[in-house]
PDB file as gemmi writes it, atoms N, CA and C in Angstrom:
CRYST1    1.000    1.000    1.000  90.00  90.00  90.00 P 1                      
ATOM      1  N   MET A   1     167.953 152.352 227.478  1.00  0.00           N  
ATOM      2  CA  MET A   1     167.043 152.894 228.440  1.00  0.00           C  
ATOM      3  C   MET A   1     166.077 153.829 227.699  1.00  0.00           C  
ATOM      4  N   ASP A   2     164.795 153.672 227.954  1.00  0.00           N  
ATOM      5  CA  ASP A   2     163.838 154.553 227.302  1.00  0.00           C  
ATOM      6  C   ASP A   2     163.725 155.875 228.058  1.00  0.00           C  
ATOM      7  N   PRO A   3     163.237 156.947 227.424  1.00  0.00           N  
ATOM      8  CA  PRO A   3     163.198 158.264 228.044  1.00  0.00           C  
ATOM      9  C   PRO A   3     162.388 158.340 229.328  1.00  0.00           C  
ATOM     10  N   GLY A   4     161.474 157.411 229.556  1.00  0.00           N  
ATOM     11  CA  GLY A   4     160.623 157.482 230.734  1.00  0.00           C  
ATOM     12  C   GLY A   4     161.136 156.687 231.921  1.00  0.00           C  
ATOM     13  N   SER A   5     162.183 155.911 231.745  1.00  0.00           N  
ATOM     14  CA  SER A   5     162.647 155.076 232.856  1.00  0.00           C  
ATOM     15  C   SER A   5     163.539 155.866 233.817  1.00  0.00           C  
ATOM     16  N   ILE A   6     163.566 155.417 235.047  1.00  0.00           N  
ATOM     17  CA  ILE A   6     164.374 156.040 236.092  1.00  0.00           C  
ATOM     18  C   ILE A   6     165.710 155.306 236.158  1.00  0.00           C  
ATOM     19  N   PRO A   7     166.818 156.045 236.118  1.00  0.00           N  
ATOM     20  CA  PRO A   7     168.119 155.376 236.164  1.00  0.00           C  
ATOM     21  C   PRO A   7     168.315 154.678 237.509  1.00  0.00           C  
ATOM     22  N   SER A   8     168.888 153.517 237.445  1.00  0.00           N  
ATOM     23  CA  SER A   8     169.163 152.781 238.684  1.00  0.00           C  
ATOM     24  C   SER A   8     170.601 153.051 239.110  1.00  0.00           C  
ATOM     25  N   GLY A   9     170.810 153.252 240.391  1.00  0.00           N  
ATOM     26  CA  GLY A   9     172.158 153.504 240.893  1.00  0.00           C  
ATOM     27  C   GLY A   9     172.571 154.945 240.660  1.00  0.00           C  
ATOM     28  N   ARG A  10     173.818 155.197 240.915  1.00  0.00           N  
ATOM     29  CA  ARG A  10     174.344 156.555 240.755  1.00  0.00           C  
ATOM     30  C   ARG A  10     174.669 156.835 239.294  1.00  0.00           C  
ATOM     31  N   THR A  11     174.459 158.048 238.892  1.00  0.00           N  
ATOM     32  CA  THR A  11     174.785 158.430 237.524  1.00  0.00           C  
ATOM     33  C   THR A  11     176.116 159.168 237.457  1.00  0.00           C  
ATOM     34  N   ALA A  12     176.581 159.710 238.592  1.00  0.00           N  
ATOM     35  CA  ALA A  12     177.861 160.419 238.634  1.00  0.00           C  
ATOM     36  C   ALA A  12     178.664 159.894 239.809  1.00  0.00           C  
ATOM     37  N   PRO A  13     179.973 159.914 239.687  1.00  0.00           N  
ATOM     38  CA  PRO A  13     180.788 159.442 240.809  1.00  0.00           C  
ATOM     39  C   PRO A  13     180.632 160.363 242.018  1.00  0.00           C  
ATOM     40  N   ALA A  14     180.782 159.790 243.189  1.00  0.00           N  
ATOM     41  CA  ALA A  14     180.669 160.571 244.421  1.00  0.00           C  
ATOM     42  C   ALA A  14     181.822 161.556 244.509  1.00  0.00           C  
ATOM     43  N   PRO A  15     181.555 162.754 245.022  1.00  0.00           N  
ATOM     44  CA  PRO A  15     182.637 163.721 245.138  1.00  0.00           C  
ATOM     45  C   PRO A  15     183.683 163.247 246.138  1.00  0.00           C  
ATOM     46  N   SER A  16     184.920 163.575 245.869  1.00  0.00           N  
ATOM     47  CA  SER A  16     186.016 163.181 246.742  1.00  0.00           C  
ATOM     48  C   SER A  16     186.093 164.162 247.905  1.00  0.00           C  
ATOM     49  N   THR A  17     185.611 163.721 249.056  1.00  0.00           N  
ATOM     50  CA  THR A  17     185.652 164.581 250.229  1.00  0.00           C  
ATOM     51  C   THR A  17     186.626 163.994 251.232  1.00  0.00           C  
ATOM     52  N   VAL A  18     187.335 164.858 251.877  1.00  0.00           N  
ATOM     53  CA  VAL A  18     188.290 164.454 252.887  1.00  0.00           C  
ATOM     54  C   VAL A  18     187.828 165.056 254.202  1.00  0.00           C  
ATOM     55  N   SER A  19     187.843 164.248 255.233  1.00  0.00           N  
ATOM     56  CA  SER A  19     187.414 164.729 256.540  1.00  0.00           C  
ATOM     57  C   SER A  19     188.619 165.145 257.373  1.00  0.00           C  
ATOM     58  N   ALA A  20     188.332 165.849 258.452  1.00  0.00           N  
ATOM     59  CA  ALA A  20     189.396 166.231 259.389  1.00  0.00           C  
ATOM     60  C   ALA A  20     190.049 164.980 259.961  1.00  0.00           C  
ATOM     61  N   LYS A  21     189.262 163.951 260.188  1.00  0.00           N  
ATOM     62  CA  LYS A  21     189.791 162.696 260.734  1.00  0.00           C  
ATOM     63  C   LYS A  21     190.819 162.081 259.782  1.00  0.00           C  
ATOM     64  N   THR A  22     190.529 162.109 258.487  1.00  0.00           N  
ATOM     65  CA  THR A  22     191.467 161.585 257.490  1.00  0.00           C  
ATOM     66  C   THR A  22     192.761 162.383 257.496  1.00  0.00           C  
ATOM     67  N   LEU A  23     192.644 163.710 257.525  1.00  0.00           N  
ATOM     68  CA  LEU A  23     193.830 164.569 257.523  1.00  0.00           C  
ATOM     69  C   LEU A  23     194.657 164.389 258.796  1.00  0.00           C  
ATOM     70  N   ILE A  24     193.993 164.213 259.924  1.00  0.00           N  
ATOM     71  CA  ILE A  24     194.720 163.976 261.171  1.00  0.00           C  
ATOM     72  C   ILE A  24     195.439 162.630 261.108  1.00  0.00           C  
ATOM     73  N   GLY A  25     194.797 161.641 260.531  1.00  0.00           N  
ATOM     74  CA  GLY A  25     195.447 160.338 260.360  1.00  0.00           C  
ATOM     75  C   GLY A  25     196.714 160.444 259.535  1.00  0.00           C  
ATOM     76  N   GLU A  26     196.664 161.233 258.462  1.00  0.00           N  
ATOM     77  CA  GLU A  26     197.852 161.453 257.630  1.00  0.00           C  
ATOM     78  C   GLU A  26     198.935 162.186 258.423  1.00  0.00           C  
ATOM     79  N   TYR A  27     198.512 163.158 259.222  1.00  0.00           N  
ATOM     80  CA  TYR A  27     199.438 163.942 260.045  1.00  0.00           C  
ATOM     81  C   TYR A  27     200.146 163.037 261.060  1.00  0.00           C  
ATOM     82  N   VAL A  28     199.372 162.207 261.767  1.00  0.00           N  
ATOM     83  CA  VAL A  28     199.940 161.310 262.778  1.00  0.00           C  
ATOM     84  C   VAL A  28     200.886 160.309 262.133  1.00  0.00           C  
ATOM     85  N   ALA A  29     200.527 159.804 260.963  1.00  0.00           N  
ATOM     86  CA  ALA A  29     201.380 158.836 260.269  1.00  0.00           C  
ATOM     87  C   ALA A  29     202.731 159.442 259.897  1.00  0.00           C  
ATOM     88  N   ALA A  30     202.776 160.749 259.646  1.00  0.00           N  
ATOM     89  CA  ALA A  30     204.025 161.408 259.266  1.00  0.00           C  
ATOM     90  C   ALA A  30     204.876 161.780 260.482  1.00  0.00           C  
ATOM     91  N   CYS A  31     204.311 161.705 261.681  1.00  0.00           N  
ATOM     92  CA  CYS A  31     205.046 162.059 262.906  1.00  0.00           C  
ATOM     93  C   CYS A  31     205.892 160.886 263.381  1.00  0.00           C  
ATOM     94  N   ALA A  32     207.038 161.184 263.983  1.00  0.00           N  
ATOM     95  CA  ALA A  32     207.890 160.139 264.550  1.00  0.00           C  
ATOM     96  C   ALA A  32     207.211 159.508 265.767  1.00  0.00           C  
ATOM     97  N   HIS A  33     206.525 160.295 266.577  1.00  0.00           N  
ATOM     98  CA  HIS A  33     205.798 159.835 267.759  1.00  0.00           C  
ATOM     99  C   HIS A  33     204.409 160.456 267.726  1.00  0.00           C  
ATOM    100  N   ARG A  34     203.446 159.732 268.246  1.00  0.00           N  
ATOM    101  CA  ARG A  34     202.065 160.239 268.244  1.00  0.00           C  
ATOM    102  C   ARG A  34     201.971 161.487 269.118  1.00  0.00           C  
ATOM    103  N   PRO A  35     201.431 162.590 268.571  1.00  0.00           N  
ATOM    104  CA  PRO A  35     201.246 163.807 269.369  1.00  0.00           C  
ATOM    105  C   PRO A  35     200.220 163.586 270.478  1.00  0.00           C  
ATOM    106  N   PRO A  36     200.248 164.414 271.521  1.00  0.00           N  
ATOM    107  CA  PRO A  36     199.256 164.304 272.596  1.00  0.00           C  
ATOM    108  C   PRO A  36     197.833 164.508 272.072  1.00  0.00           C  
ATOM    109  N   GLU A  37     196.874 163.891 272.755  1.00  0.00           N  
ATOM    110  CA  GLU A  37     195.469 163.985 272.352  1.00  0.00           C  
ATOM    111  C   GLU A  37     194.972 165.425 272.318  1.00  0.00           C  
ATOM    112  N   ARG A  38     195.425 166.252 273.245  1.00  0.00           N  
ATOM    113  CA  ARG A  38     194.992 167.660 273.248  1.00  0.00           C  
ATOM    114  C   ARG A  38     195.416 168.369 271.972  1.00  0.00           C  
ATOM    115  N   VAL A  39     196.627 168.060 271.500  1.00  0.00           N  
ATOM    116  CA  VAL A  39     197.114 168.665 270.255  1.00  0.00           C  
ATOM    117  C   VAL A  39     196.271 168.175 269.084  1.00  0.00           C  
ATOM    118  N   LEU A  40     195.990 166.879 269.046  1.00  0.00           N  
ATOM    119  CA  LEU A  40     195.197 166.328 267.947  1.00  0.00           C  
ATOM    120  C   LEU A  40     193.759 166.848 267.982  1.00  0.00           C  
ATOM    121  N   GLY A  41     193.192 166.993 269.187  1.00  0.00           N  
ATOM    122  CA  GLY A  41     191.839 167.546 269.300  1.00  0.00           C  
ATOM    123  C   GLY A  41     191.783 168.981 268.805  1.00  0.00           C  
ATOM    124  N   HIS A  42     192.787 169.769 269.195  1.00  0.00           N  
ATOM    125  CA  HIS A  42     192.852 171.165 268.756  1.00  0.00           C  
ATOM    126  C   HIS A  42     193.021 171.221 267.233  1.00  0.00           C  
ATOM    127  N   LEU A  43     193.882 170.371 266.702  1.00  0.00           N  
ATOM    128  CA  LEU A  43     194.099 170.316 265.257  1.00  0.00           C  
ATOM    129  C   LEU A  43     192.806 169.937 264.532  1.00  0.00           C  
ATOM    130  N   GLY A  44     192.069 168.999 265.092  1.00  0.00           N  
ATOM    131  CA  GLY A  44     190.793 168.590 264.491  1.00  0.00           C  
ATOM    132  C   GLY A  44     189.793 169.733 264.435  1.00  0.00           C  
ATOM    133  N   ARG A  45     189.720 170.525 265.510  1.00  0.00           N  
ATOM    134  CA  ARG A  45     188.796 171.675 265.516  1.00  0.00           C  
ATOM    135  C   ARG A  45     189.201 172.700 264.463  1.00  0.00           C  
ATOM    136  N   GLU A  46     190.498 172.961 264.361  1.00  0.00           N  
ATOM    137  CA  GLU A  46     190.981 173.917 263.347  1.00  0.00           C  
ATOM    138  C   GLU A  46     190.685 173.401 261.939  1.00  0.00           C  
ATOM    139  N   LEU A  47     190.923 172.118 261.719  1.00  0.00           N  
ATOM    140  CA  LEU A  47     190.674 171.537 260.395  1.00  0.00           C  
ATOM    141  C   LEU A  47     189.187 171.574 260.043  1.00  0.00           C  
ATOM    142  N   ASN A  48     188.328 171.244 260.993  1.00  0.00           N  
ATOM    143  CA  ASN A  48     186.878 171.300 260.727  1.00  0.00           C  
ATOM    144  C   ASN A  48     186.451 172.706 260.327  1.00  0.00           C  
ATOM    145  N   GLN A  49     186.987 173.705 261.011  1.00  0.00           N  
ATOM    146  CA  GLN A  49     186.666 175.103 260.689  1.00  0.00           C  
ATOM    147  C   GLN A  49     187.108 175.436 259.263  1.00  0.00           C  
ATOM    148  N   LEU A  50     188.336 175.061 258.921  1.00  0.00           N  
ATOM    149  CA  LEU A  50     188.878 175.382 257.595  1.00  0.00           C  
ATOM    150  C   LEU A  50     188.168 174.602 256.489  1.00  0.00           C  
ATOM    151  N   LEU A  51     187.853 173.343 256.752  1.00  0.00           N  
ATOM    152  CA  LEU A  51     187.103 172.556 255.769  1.00  0.00           C  
ATOM    153  C   LEU A  51     185.709 173.151 255.573  1.00  0.00           C  
ATOM    154  N   GLY A  52     185.116 173.649 256.645  1.00  0.00           N  
ATOM    155  CA  GLY A  52     183.808 174.288 256.563  1.00  0.00           C  
ATOM    156  C   GLY A  52     183.831 175.553 255.719  1.00  0.00           C  
ATOM    157  N   GLU A  53     184.983 176.197 255.658  1.00  0.00           N  
ATOM    158  CA  GLU A  53     185.141 177.393 254.828  1.00  0.00           C  
ATOM    159  C   GLU A  53     185.396 177.044 253.365  1.00  0.00           C  
ATOM    160  N   GLY A  54     185.567 175.759 253.075  1.00  0.00           N  
ATOM    161  CA  GLY A  54     185.792 175.331 251.696  1.00  0.00           C  
ATOM    162  C   GLY A  54     187.240 175.406 251.253  1.00  0.00           C  
ATOM    163  N   ILE A  55     188.175 175.424 252.194  1.00  0.00           N  
ATOM    164  CA  ILE A  55     189.600 175.459 251.845  1.00  0.00           C  
ATOM    165  C   ILE A  55     189.969 174.146 251.172  1.00  0.00           C  
ATOM    166  N   ALA A  56     190.718 174.224 250.083  1.00  0.00           N  
ATOM    167  CA  ALA A  56     191.121 173.039 249.326  1.00  0.00           C  
ATOM    168  C   ALA A  56     192.048 172.153 250.157  1.00  0.00           C  
ATOM    169  N   THR A  57     191.871 170.851 250.016  1.00  0.00           N  
ATOM    170  CA  THR A  57     192.658 169.915 250.819  1.00  0.00           C  
ATOM    171  C   THR A  57     194.148 169.984 250.502  1.00  0.00           C  
ATOM    172  N   GLU A  58     194.519 170.334 249.286  1.00  0.00           N  
ATOM    173  CA  GLU A  58     195.953 170.436 248.984  1.00  0.00           C  
ATOM    174  C   GLU A  58     196.598 171.584 249.761  1.00  0.00           C  
ATOM    175  N   HIS A  59     195.838 172.650 249.992  1.00  0.00           N  
ATOM    176  CA  HIS A  59     196.350 173.752 250.815  1.00  0.00           C  
ATOM    177  C   HIS A  59     196.470 173.316 252.276  1.00  0.00           C  
ATOM    178  N   LEU A  60     195.475 172.580 252.742  1.00  0.00           N  
ATOM    179  CA  LEU A  60     195.506 172.104 254.124  1.00  0.00           C  
ATOM    180  C   LEU A  60     196.668 171.148 254.347  1.00  0.00           C  
ATOM    181  N   ARG A  61     196.874 170.236 253.394  1.00  0.00           N  
ATOM    182  CA  ARG A  61     197.979 169.282 253.546  1.00  0.00           C  
ATOM    183  C   ARG A  61     199.330 169.995 253.556  1.00  0.00           C  
ATOM    184  N   ALA A  62     199.514 170.961 252.690  1.00  0.00           N  
ATOM    185  CA  ALA A  62     200.786 171.697 252.656  1.00  0.00           C  
ATOM    186  C   ALA A  62     200.996 172.468 253.957  1.00  0.00           C  
ATOM    187  N   ALA A  63     199.935 173.084 254.470  1.00  0.00           N  
ATOM    188  CA  ALA A  63     200.044 173.831 255.722  1.00  0.00           C  
ATOM    189  C   ALA A  63     200.316 172.892 256.893  1.00  0.00           C  
ATOM    190  N   MET A  64     199.693 171.727 256.894  1.00  0.00           N  
ATOM    191  CA  MET A  64     199.918 170.765 257.969  1.00  0.00           C  
ATOM    192  C   MET A  64     201.341 170.210 257.931  1.00  0.00           C  
ATOM    193  N   GLU A  65     201.895 170.089 256.747  1.00  0.00           N  
ATOM    194  CA  GLU A  65     203.299 169.648 256.635  1.00  0.00           C  
ATOM    195  C   GLU A  65     204.221 170.686 257.276  1.00  0.00           C  
ATOM    196  N   ARG A  66     203.963 171.958 257.014  1.00  0.00           N  
ATOM    197  CA  ARG A  66     204.755 173.026 257.646  1.00  0.00           C  
ATOM    198  C   ARG A  66     204.570 173.016 259.155  1.00  0.00           C  
ATOM    199  N   LEU A  67     203.335 172.816 259.582  1.00  0.00           N  
ATOM    200  CA  LEU A  67     203.028 172.768 261.007  1.00  0.00           C  
ATOM    201  C   LEU A  67     203.810 171.646 261.681  1.00  0.00           C  
ATOM    202  N   ARG A  68     203.829 170.487 261.043  1.00  0.00           N  
ATOM    203  CA  ARG A  68     204.510 169.315 261.607  1.00  0.00           C  
ATOM    204  C   ARG A  68     206.019 169.496 261.631  1.00  0.00           C  
ATOM    205  N   THR A  69     206.602 169.951 260.524  1.00  0.00           N  
ATOM    206  CA  THR A  69     208.062 170.059 260.456  1.00  0.00           C  
ATOM    207  C   THR A  69     208.605 171.143 261.377  1.00  0.00           C  
ATOM    208  N   LYS A  70     207.812 172.177 261.616  1.00  0.00           N  
ATOM    209  CA  LYS A  70     208.259 173.261 262.496  1.00  0.00           C  
ATOM    210  C   LYS A  70     207.847 173.030 263.946  1.00  0.00           C  
ATOM    211  N   GLY A  71     206.986 172.050 264.208  1.00  0.00           N  
ATOM    212  CA  GLY A  71     206.540 171.768 265.558  1.00  0.00           C  
ATOM    213  C   GLY A  71     205.695 172.875 266.158  1.00  0.00           C  
ATOM    214  N   LEU A  72     204.837 173.470 265.341  1.00  0.00           N  
ATOM    215  CA  LEU A  72     204.032 174.606 265.783  1.00  0.00           C  
ATOM    216  C   LEU A  72     202.709 174.172 266.399  1.00  0.00           C  
ATOM    217  N   SER A  73     202.070 175.104 267.076  1.00  0.00           N  
ATOM    218  CA  SER A  73     200.767 174.886 267.677  1.00  0.00           C  
ATOM    219  C   SER A  73     199.689 174.826 266.592  1.00  0.00           C  
ATOM    220  N   PRO A  74     198.665 173.997 266.782  1.00  0.00           N  
ATOM    221  CA  PRO A  74     197.562 173.958 265.820  1.00  0.00           C  
ATOM    222  C   PRO A  74     196.862 175.302 265.646  1.00  0.00           C  
ATOM    223  N   SER A  75     197.002 176.210 266.603  1.00  0.00           N  
ATOM    224  CA  SER A  75     196.326 177.509 266.485  1.00  0.00           C  
ATOM    225  C   SER A  75     196.890 178.348 265.338  1.00  0.00           C  
ATOM    226  N   VAL A  76     198.083 178.039 264.849  1.00  0.00           N  
ATOM    227  CA  VAL A  76     198.656 178.801 263.730  1.00  0.00           C  
ATOM    228  C   VAL A  76     198.299 178.196 262.370  1.00  0.00           C  
ATOM    229  N   LEU A  77     197.543 177.107 262.377  1.00  0.00           N  
ATOM    230  CA  LEU A  77     197.182 176.463 261.108  1.00  0.00           C  
ATOM    231  C   LEU A  77     196.491 177.413 260.133  1.00  0.00           C  
ATOM    232  N   PRO A  78     195.528 178.239 260.552  1.00  0.00           N  
ATOM    233  CA  PRO A  78     194.921 179.173 259.588  1.00  0.00           C  
ATOM    234  C   PRO A  78     195.948 180.121 258.959  1.00  0.00           C  
ATOM    235  N   SER A  79     196.919 180.560 259.738  1.00  0.00           N  
ATOM    236  CA  SER A  79     197.959 181.442 259.188  1.00  0.00           C  
ATOM    237  C   SER A  79     198.825 180.699 258.183  1.00  0.00           C  
ATOM    238  N   LEU A  80     199.141 179.451 258.475  1.00  0.00           N  
ATOM    239  CA  LEU A  80     199.934 178.654 257.533  1.00  0.00           C  
ATOM    240  C   LEU A  80     199.157 178.382 256.255  1.00  0.00           C  
ATOM    241  N   VAL A  81     197.861 178.149 256.379  1.00  0.00           N  
ATOM    242  CA  VAL A  81     197.030 177.953 255.187  1.00  0.00           C  
ATOM    243  C   VAL A  81     197.038 179.223 254.340  1.00  0.00           C  
ATOM    244  N   ASN A  82     196.899 180.357 254.989  1.00  0.00           N  
ATOM    245  CA  ASN A  82     196.948 181.629 254.268  1.00  0.00           C  
ATOM    246  C   ASN A  82     198.299 181.803 253.576  1.00  0.00           C  
ATOM    247  N   GLU A  83     199.368 181.448 254.265  1.00  0.00           N  
ATOM    248  CA  GLU A  83     200.704 181.550 253.672  1.00  0.00           C  
ATOM    249  C   GLU A  83     200.824 180.662 252.438  1.00  0.00           C  
ATOM    250  N   VAL A  84     200.335 179.434 252.544  1.00  0.00           N  
ATOM    251  CA  VAL A  84     200.395 178.498 251.417  1.00  0.00           C  
ATOM    252  C   VAL A  84     199.577 179.020 250.236  1.00  0.00           C  
ATOM    253  N   MET A  85     198.394 179.566 250.528  1.00  0.00           N  
ATOM    254  CA  MET A  85     197.500 180.004 249.446  1.00  0.00           C  
ATOM    255  C   MET A  85     197.937 181.316 248.813  1.00  0.00           C  
ATOM    256  N   ASN A  86     198.514 182.217 249.594  1.00  0.00           N  
ATOM    257  CA  ASN A  86     198.711 183.577 249.113  1.00  0.00           C  
ATOM    258  C   ASN A  86     200.144 184.076 249.070  1.00  0.00           C  
ATOM    259  N   ALA A  87     201.099 183.278 249.482  1.00  0.00           N  
ATOM    260  CA  ALA A  87     202.480 183.744 249.466  1.00  0.00           C  
ATOM    261  C   ALA A  87     202.969 183.879 248.029  1.00  0.00           C  
ATOM    262  N   THR A  88     203.722 184.938 247.793  1.00  0.00           N  
ATOM    263  CA  THR A  88     204.334 185.134 246.483  1.00  0.00           C  
ATOM    264  C   THR A  88     205.831 184.980 246.634  1.00  0.00           C  
ATOM    265  N   ALA A  89     206.498 184.749 245.547  1.00  0.00           N  
ATOM    266  CA  ALA A  89     207.947 184.616 245.578  1.00  0.00           C  
ATOM    267  C   ALA A  89     208.565 185.922 246.059  1.00  0.00           C  
ATOM    268  N   HIS A  90     209.640 185.813 246.813  1.00  0.00           N  
ATOM    269  CA  HIS A  90     210.315 187.008 247.317  1.00  0.00           C  
ATOM    270  C   HIS A  90     210.858 187.797 246.135  1.00  0.00           C  
ATOM    271  N   GLN A  91     210.555 189.068 246.124  1.00  0.00           N  
ATOM    272  CA  GLN A  91     211.025 189.937 245.050  1.00  0.00           C  
ATOM    273  C   GLN A  91     211.966 190.969 245.629  1.00  0.00           C  
ATOM    274  N   ALA A  92     213.082 191.169 244.962  1.00  0.00           N  
ATOM    275  CA  ALA A  92     214.043 192.170 245.406  1.00  0.00           C  
ATOM    276  C   ALA A  92     213.481 193.560 245.127  1.00  0.00           C  
ATOM    277  N   PRO A  93     213.798 194.528 245.969  1.00  0.00           N  
ATOM    278  CA  PRO A  93     213.290 195.882 245.728  1.00  0.00           C  
ATOM    279  C   PRO A  93     213.852 196.473 244.441  1.00  0.00           C  
ATOM    280  N   ALA A  94     213.038 197.216 243.756  1.00  0.00           N  
ATOM    281  CA  ALA A  94     213.465 197.833 242.500  1.00  0.00           C  
ATOM    282  C   ALA A  94     214.329 199.052 242.792  1.00  0.00           C  
ATOM    283  N   ARG A  95     215.263 199.318 241.898  1.00  0.00           N  
ATOM    284  CA  ARG A  95     216.095 200.508 242.038  1.00  0.00           C  
ATOM    285  C   ARG A  95     215.279 201.733 241.670  1.00  0.00           C  
ATOM    286  N   ALA A  96     215.744 202.887 242.103  1.00  0.00           N  
ATOM    287  CA  ALA A  96     215.020 204.134 241.891  1.00  0.00           C  
ATOM    288  C   ALA A  96     214.810 204.431 240.410  1.00  0.00           C  
ATOM    289  N   GLY A  97     215.787 204.105 239.575  1.00  0.00           N  
ATOM    290  CA  GLY A  97     215.702 204.484 238.173  1.00  0.00           C  
ATOM    291  C   GLY A  97     215.051 203.471 237.274  1.00  0.00           C  
ATOM    292  N   GLY A  98     214.663 202.332 237.778  1.00  0.00           N  
ATOM    293  CA  GLY A  98     214.074 201.351 236.881  1.00  0.00           C  
ATOM    294  C   GLY A  98     213.870 200.016 237.572  1.00  0.00           C  
ATOM    295  N   GLY A  99     213.803 198.958 236.774  1.00  0.00           N  
ATOM    296  CA  GLY A  99     213.544 197.626 237.289  1.00  0.00           C  
ATOM    297  C   GLY A  99     214.758 197.011 237.952  1.00  0.00           C  
ATOM    298  N   TYR A 100     214.550 195.897 238.572  1.00  0.00           N  
ATOM    299  CA  TYR A 100     215.597 195.175 239.277  1.00  0.00           C  
ATOM    300  C   TYR A 100     216.586 194.577 238.288  1.00  0.00           C  
ATOM    301  N   THR A 101     217.886 194.752 238.541  1.00  0.00           N  
ATOM    302  CA  THR A 101     218.944 194.168 237.725  1.00  0.00           C  
ATOM    303  C   THR A 101     219.766 193.255 238.625  1.00  0.00           C  
ATOM    304  N   PRO A 102     219.772 191.950 238.385  1.00  0.00           N  
ATOM    305  CA  PRO A 102     220.473 191.051 239.287  1.00  0.00           C  
ATOM    306  C   PRO A 102     221.990 191.227 239.268  1.00  0.00           C  
ATOM    307  N   TRP A 103     222.547 191.747 238.187  1.00  0.00           N  
ATOM    308  CA  TRP A 103     223.984 192.011 238.114  1.00  0.00           C  
ATOM    309  C   TRP A 103     224.216 193.096 237.087  1.00  0.00           C  
ATOM    310  N   MET A 104     225.352 193.732 237.193  1.00  0.00           N  
ATOM    311  CA  MET A 104     225.706 194.755 236.216  1.00  0.00           C  
ATOM    312  C   MET A 104     227.039 194.381 235.586  1.00  0.00           C  
ATOM    313  N   ASN A 105     227.180 194.651 234.325  1.00  0.00           N  
ATOM    314  CA  ASN A 105     228.408 194.384 233.602  1.00  0.00           C  
ATOM    315  C   ASN A 105     229.430 195.460 233.970  1.00  0.00           C  
ATOM    316  N   PRO A 106     230.570 195.079 234.588  1.00  0.00           N  
ATOM    317  CA  PRO A 106     231.554 196.088 234.995  1.00  0.00           C  
ATOM    318  C   PRO A 106     232.141 196.862 233.813  1.00  0.00           C  
ATOM    319  N   ALA A 107     232.107 196.283 232.617  1.00  0.00           N  
ATOM    320  CA  ALA A 107     232.648 196.968 231.452  1.00  0.00           C  
ATOM    321  C   ALA A 107     231.679 198.012 230.903  1.00  0.00           C  
ATOM    322  N   ASP A 108     230.429 197.980 231.323  1.00  0.00           N  
ATOM    323  CA  ASP A 108     229.417 198.895 230.826  1.00  0.00           C  
ATOM    324  C   ASP A 108     229.288 200.073 231.791  1.00  0.00           C  
ATOM    325  N   ASP A 109     229.930 201.185 231.484  1.00  0.00           N  
ATOM    326  CA  ASP A 109     229.907 202.357 232.355  1.00  0.00           C  
ATOM    327  C   ASP A 109     228.510 202.945 232.501  1.00  0.00           C  
ATOM    328  N   SER A 110     227.667 202.794 231.500  1.00  0.00           N  
ATOM    329  CA  SER A 110     226.326 203.370 231.560  1.00  0.00           C  
ATOM    330  C   SER A 110     225.478 202.690 232.648  1.00  0.00           C  
ATOM    331  N   ALA A 111     225.789 201.440 232.988  1.00  0.00           N  
ATOM    332  CA  ALA A 111     225.035 200.744 234.021  1.00  0.00           C  
ATOM    333  C   ALA A 111     225.244 201.390 235.389  1.00  0.00           C  
ATOM    334  N   TYR A 112     226.405 202.009 235.593  1.00  0.00           N  
ATOM    335  CA  TYR A 112     226.717 202.601 236.893  1.00  0.00           C  
ATOM    336  C   TYR A 112     226.257 204.039 237.021  1.00  0.00           C  
ATOM    337  N   GLU A 113     225.957 204.677 235.931  1.00  0.00           N  
ATOM    338  CA  GLU A 113     225.512 206.066 235.982  1.00  0.00           C  
ATOM    339  C   GLU A 113     224.212 206.198 236.785  1.00  0.00           C  
ATOM    340  N   GLU A 114     223.319 205.266 236.610  1.00  0.00           N  
ATOM    341  CA  GLU A 114     222.031 205.314 237.277  1.00  0.00           C  
ATOM    342  C   GLU A 114     222.186 205.123 238.786  1.00  0.00           C  
ATOM    343  N   VAL A 115     223.112 204.286 239.195  1.00  0.00           N  
ATOM    344  CA  VAL A 115     223.297 203.964 240.598  1.00  0.00           C  
ATOM    345  C   VAL A 115     223.927 205.144 241.336  1.00  0.00           C  
ATOM    346  N   LEU A 116     224.843 205.835 240.713  1.00  0.00           N  
ATOM    347  CA  LEU A 116     225.546 206.937 241.357  1.00  0.00           C  
ATOM    348  C   LEU A 116     224.646 208.089 241.449  1.00  0.00           C  
TER     349      LEU A 116                                                      
END                                                                             
């Protein structure tokens, strides 16, 4: 191709976009019975809002899986998405004298001095 010619066709692959309709289809396929239309309509509105905010589809899919397995209302989907995106592993509270110790050696008397 010479420098002055116009490329024919696409030069880059189309971005992979997922619609609310696609996600609802995946949700319905995972259900034992088709949910009522009102539930699916509400879910579609929530998904459109979240997709409009640029939420990643992997977060949406994980949140929708939680929604489905727990049988929750579509209105909690934003909270589930937040949980999926921002939840951290449960951490045990630290002791007053230092970091968390999952166990103490009973033969080591110095380990108990701090606790008492």
